[in-house]
mmCIF file of N, CA and C in Angstrom:
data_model
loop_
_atom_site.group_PDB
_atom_site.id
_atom_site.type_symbol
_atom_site.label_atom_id
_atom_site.label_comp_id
_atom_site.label_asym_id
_atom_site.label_seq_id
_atom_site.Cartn_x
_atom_site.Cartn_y
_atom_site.Cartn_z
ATOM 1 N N UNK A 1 29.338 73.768 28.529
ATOM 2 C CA UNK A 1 28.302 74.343 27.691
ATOM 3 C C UNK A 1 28.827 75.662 27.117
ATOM 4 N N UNK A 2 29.142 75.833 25.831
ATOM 5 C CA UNK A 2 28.941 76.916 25.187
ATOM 6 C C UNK A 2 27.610 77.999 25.204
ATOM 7 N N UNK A 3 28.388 79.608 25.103
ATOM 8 C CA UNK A 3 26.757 80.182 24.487
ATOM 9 C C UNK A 3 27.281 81.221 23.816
ATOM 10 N N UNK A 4 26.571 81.577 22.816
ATOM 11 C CA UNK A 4 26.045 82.644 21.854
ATOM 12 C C UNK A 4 25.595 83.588 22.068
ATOM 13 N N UNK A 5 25.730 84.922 21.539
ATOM 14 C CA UNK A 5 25.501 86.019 22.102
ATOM 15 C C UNK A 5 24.694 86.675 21.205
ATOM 16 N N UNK A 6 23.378 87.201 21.333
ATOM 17 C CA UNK A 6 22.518 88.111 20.421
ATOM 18 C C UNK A 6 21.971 89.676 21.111
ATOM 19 N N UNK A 7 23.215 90.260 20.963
ATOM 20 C CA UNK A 7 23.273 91.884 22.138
ATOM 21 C C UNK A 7 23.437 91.311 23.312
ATOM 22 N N UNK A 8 22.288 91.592 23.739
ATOM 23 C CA UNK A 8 22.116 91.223 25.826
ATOM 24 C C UNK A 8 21.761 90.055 26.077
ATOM 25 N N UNK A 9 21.405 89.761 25.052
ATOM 26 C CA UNK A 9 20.628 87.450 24.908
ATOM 27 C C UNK A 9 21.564 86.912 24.791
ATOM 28 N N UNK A 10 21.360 85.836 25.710
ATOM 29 C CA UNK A 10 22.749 84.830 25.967
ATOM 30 C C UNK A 10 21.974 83.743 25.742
ATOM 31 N N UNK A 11 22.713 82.617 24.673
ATOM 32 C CA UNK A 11 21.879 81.774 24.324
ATOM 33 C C UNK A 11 23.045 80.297 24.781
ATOM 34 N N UNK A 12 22.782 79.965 25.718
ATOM 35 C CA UNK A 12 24.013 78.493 26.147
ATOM 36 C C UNK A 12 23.481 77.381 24.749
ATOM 37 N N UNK A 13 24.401 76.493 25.059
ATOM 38 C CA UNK A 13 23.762 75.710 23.706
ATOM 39 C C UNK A 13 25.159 74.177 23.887
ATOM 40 N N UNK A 14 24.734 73.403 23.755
ATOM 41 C CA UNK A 14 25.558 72.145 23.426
ATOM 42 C C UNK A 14 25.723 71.296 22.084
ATOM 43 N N UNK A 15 26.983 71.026 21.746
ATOM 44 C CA UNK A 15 27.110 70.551 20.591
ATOM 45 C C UNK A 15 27.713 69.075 20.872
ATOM 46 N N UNK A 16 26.481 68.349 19.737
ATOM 47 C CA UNK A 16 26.406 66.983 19.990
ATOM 48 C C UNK A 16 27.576 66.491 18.539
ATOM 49 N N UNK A 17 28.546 65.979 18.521
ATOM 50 C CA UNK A 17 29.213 65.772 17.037
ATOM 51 C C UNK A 17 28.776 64.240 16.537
ATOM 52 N N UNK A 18 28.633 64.021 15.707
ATOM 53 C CA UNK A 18 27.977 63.559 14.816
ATOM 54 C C UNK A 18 28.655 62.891 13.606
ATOM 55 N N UNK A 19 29.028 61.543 14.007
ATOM 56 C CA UNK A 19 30.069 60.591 12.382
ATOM 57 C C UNK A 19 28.937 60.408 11.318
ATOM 58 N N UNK A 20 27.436 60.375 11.367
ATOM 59 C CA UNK A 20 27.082 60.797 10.290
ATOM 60 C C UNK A 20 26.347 61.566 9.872
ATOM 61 N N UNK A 21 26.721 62.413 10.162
ATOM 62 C CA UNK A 21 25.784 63.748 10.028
ATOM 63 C C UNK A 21 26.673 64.438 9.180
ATOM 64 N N UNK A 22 26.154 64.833 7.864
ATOM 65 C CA UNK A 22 26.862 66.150 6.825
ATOM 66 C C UNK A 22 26.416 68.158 6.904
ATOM 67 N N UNK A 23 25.876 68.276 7.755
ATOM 68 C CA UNK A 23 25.504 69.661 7.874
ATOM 69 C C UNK A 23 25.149 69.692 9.315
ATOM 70 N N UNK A 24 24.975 71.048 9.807
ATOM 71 C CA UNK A 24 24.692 71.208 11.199
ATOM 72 C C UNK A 24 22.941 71.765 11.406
ATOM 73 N N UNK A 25 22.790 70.923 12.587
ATOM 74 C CA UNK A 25 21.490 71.174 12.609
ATOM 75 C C UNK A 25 21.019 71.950 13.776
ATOM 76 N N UNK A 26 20.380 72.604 14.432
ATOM 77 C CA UNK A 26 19.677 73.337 15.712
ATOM 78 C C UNK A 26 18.715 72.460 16.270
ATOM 79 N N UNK A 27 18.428 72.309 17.424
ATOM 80 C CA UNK A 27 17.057 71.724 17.668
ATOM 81 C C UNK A 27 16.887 72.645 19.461
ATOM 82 N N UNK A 28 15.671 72.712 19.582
ATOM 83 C CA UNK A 28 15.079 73.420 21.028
ATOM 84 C C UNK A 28 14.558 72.269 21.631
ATOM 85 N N UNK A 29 14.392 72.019 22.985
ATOM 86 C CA UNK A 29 13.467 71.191 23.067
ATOM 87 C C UNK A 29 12.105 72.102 24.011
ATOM 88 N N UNK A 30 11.415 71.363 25.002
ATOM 89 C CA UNK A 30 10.242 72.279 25.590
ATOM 90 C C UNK A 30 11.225 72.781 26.589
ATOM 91 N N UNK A 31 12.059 72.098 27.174
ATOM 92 C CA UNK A 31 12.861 73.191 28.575
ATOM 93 C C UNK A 31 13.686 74.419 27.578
ATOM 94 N N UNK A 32 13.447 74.440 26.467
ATOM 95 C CA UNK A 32 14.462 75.564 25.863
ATOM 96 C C UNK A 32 15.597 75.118 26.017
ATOM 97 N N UNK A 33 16.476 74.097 25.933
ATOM 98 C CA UNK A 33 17.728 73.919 25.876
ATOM 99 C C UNK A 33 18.047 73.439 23.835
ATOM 100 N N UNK A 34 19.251 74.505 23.758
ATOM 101 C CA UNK A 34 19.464 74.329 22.649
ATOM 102 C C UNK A 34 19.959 73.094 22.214
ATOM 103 N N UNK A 35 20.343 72.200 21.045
ATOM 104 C CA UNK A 35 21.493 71.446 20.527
ATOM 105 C C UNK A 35 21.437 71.646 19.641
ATOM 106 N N UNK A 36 22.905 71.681 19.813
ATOM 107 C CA UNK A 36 23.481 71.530 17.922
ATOM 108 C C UNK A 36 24.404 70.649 17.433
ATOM 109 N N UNK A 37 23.330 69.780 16.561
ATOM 110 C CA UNK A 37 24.069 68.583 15.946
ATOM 111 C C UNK A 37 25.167 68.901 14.709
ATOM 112 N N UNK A 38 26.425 68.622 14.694
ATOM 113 C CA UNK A 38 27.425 68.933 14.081
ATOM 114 C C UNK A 38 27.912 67.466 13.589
ATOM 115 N N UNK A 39 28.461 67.832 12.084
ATOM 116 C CA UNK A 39 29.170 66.901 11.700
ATOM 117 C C UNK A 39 31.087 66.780 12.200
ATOM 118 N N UNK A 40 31.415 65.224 12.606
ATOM 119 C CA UNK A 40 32.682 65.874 12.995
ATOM 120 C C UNK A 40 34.197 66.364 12.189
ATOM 121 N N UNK A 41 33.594 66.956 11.281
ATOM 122 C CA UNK A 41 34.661 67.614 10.956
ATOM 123 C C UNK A 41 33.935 68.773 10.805
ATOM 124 N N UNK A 42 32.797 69.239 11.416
ATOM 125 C CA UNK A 42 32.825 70.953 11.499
ATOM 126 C C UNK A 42 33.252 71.658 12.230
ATOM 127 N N UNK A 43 33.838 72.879 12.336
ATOM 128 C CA UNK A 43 34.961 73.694 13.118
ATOM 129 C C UNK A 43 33.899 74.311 13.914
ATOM 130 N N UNK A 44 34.425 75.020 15.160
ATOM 131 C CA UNK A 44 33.671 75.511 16.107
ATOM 132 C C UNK A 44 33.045 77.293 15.434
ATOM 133 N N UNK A 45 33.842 77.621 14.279
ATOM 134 C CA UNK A 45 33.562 78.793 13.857
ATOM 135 C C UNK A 45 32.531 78.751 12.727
ATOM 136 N N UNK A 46 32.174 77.191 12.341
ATOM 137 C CA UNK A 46 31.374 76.815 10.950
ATOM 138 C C UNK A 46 29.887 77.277 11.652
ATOM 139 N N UNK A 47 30.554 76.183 13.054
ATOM 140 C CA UNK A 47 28.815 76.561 14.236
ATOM 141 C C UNK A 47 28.851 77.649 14.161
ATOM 142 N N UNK A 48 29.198 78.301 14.552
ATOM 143 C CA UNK A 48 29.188 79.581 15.339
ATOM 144 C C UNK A 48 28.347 80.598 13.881
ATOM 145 N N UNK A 49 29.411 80.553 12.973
ATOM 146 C CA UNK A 49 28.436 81.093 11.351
ATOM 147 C C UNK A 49 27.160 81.129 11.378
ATOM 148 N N UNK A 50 26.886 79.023 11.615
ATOM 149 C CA UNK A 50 25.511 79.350 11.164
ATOM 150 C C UNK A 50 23.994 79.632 12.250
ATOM 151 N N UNK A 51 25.358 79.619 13.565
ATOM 152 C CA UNK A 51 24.357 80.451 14.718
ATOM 153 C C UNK A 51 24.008 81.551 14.609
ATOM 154 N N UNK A 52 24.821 82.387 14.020
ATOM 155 C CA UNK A 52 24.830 83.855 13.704
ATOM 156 C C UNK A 52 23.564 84.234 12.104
ATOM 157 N N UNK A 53 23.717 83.300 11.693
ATOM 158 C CA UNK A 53 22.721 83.468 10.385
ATOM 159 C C UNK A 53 21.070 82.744 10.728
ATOM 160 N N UNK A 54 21.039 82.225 11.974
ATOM 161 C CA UNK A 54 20.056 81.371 12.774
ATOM 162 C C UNK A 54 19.284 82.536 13.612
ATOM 163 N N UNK A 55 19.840 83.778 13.705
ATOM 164 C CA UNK A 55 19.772 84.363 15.220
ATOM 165 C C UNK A 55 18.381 84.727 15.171
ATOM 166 N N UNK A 56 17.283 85.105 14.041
ATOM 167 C CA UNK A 56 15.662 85.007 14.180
ATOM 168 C C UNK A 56 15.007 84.110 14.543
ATOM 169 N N UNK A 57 15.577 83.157 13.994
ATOM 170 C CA UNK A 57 15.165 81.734 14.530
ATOM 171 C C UNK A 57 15.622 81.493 16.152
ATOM 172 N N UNK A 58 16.529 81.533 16.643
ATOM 173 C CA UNK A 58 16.727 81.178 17.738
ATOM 174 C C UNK A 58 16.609 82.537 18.963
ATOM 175 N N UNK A 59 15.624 83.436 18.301
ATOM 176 C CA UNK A 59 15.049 84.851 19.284
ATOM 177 C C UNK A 59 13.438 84.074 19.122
ATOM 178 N N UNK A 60 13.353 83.629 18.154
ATOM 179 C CA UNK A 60 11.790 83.690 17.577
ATOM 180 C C UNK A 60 11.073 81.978 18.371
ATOM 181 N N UNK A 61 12.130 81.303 18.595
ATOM 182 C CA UNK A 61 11.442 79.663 18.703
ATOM 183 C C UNK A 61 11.015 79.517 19.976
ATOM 184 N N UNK A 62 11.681 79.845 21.088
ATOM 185 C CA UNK A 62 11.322 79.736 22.182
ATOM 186 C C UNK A 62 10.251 80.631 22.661
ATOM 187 N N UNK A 63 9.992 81.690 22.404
ATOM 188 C CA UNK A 63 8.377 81.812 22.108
ATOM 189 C C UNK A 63 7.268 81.031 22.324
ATOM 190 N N UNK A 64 7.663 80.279 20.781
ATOM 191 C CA UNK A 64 6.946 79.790 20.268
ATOM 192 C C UNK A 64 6.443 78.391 21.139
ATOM 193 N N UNK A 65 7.352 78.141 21.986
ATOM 194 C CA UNK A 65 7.290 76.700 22.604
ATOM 195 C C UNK A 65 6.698 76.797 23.903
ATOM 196 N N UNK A 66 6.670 78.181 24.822
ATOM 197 C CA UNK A 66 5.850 78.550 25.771
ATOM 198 C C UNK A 66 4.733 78.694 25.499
ATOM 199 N N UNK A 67 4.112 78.682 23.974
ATOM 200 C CA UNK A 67 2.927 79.277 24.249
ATOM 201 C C UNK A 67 1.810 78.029 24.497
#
């Protein structure tokens, strides 16, 4: 398991790769475990980009799923 770092938030996360999938996707489920569906030819730094441009979203969702 990979994780992501937002300051002191450590976000683990698994990447599922994907023969047809063209973009990468996020999903939470209710235990809060991340995935990220990747196409397989995306690089581990493409993820990582659009984790970093995700990071409201992935401070803000799990919240949202406790309540």
């Amino acid at each position: 398991m990979r994780e992501h770092h937002i300051g002191q938030t450590v976000i683990p996360y698994e990447i599922n790769w994907c023969d047809d999938r063209e973009t990468v996707g996020l999903s939470l489920d209710q235990s809060l475990e991340l995935t990220v569906r990747a196409p397989m030819a995306a690089t581990i730094g493409e993820i990582e980009d659009m984790l970093e441009s995700r990071q409201e979203w992935l401070l803000e969702k799990p919240h949202q799923l406790m309540r």
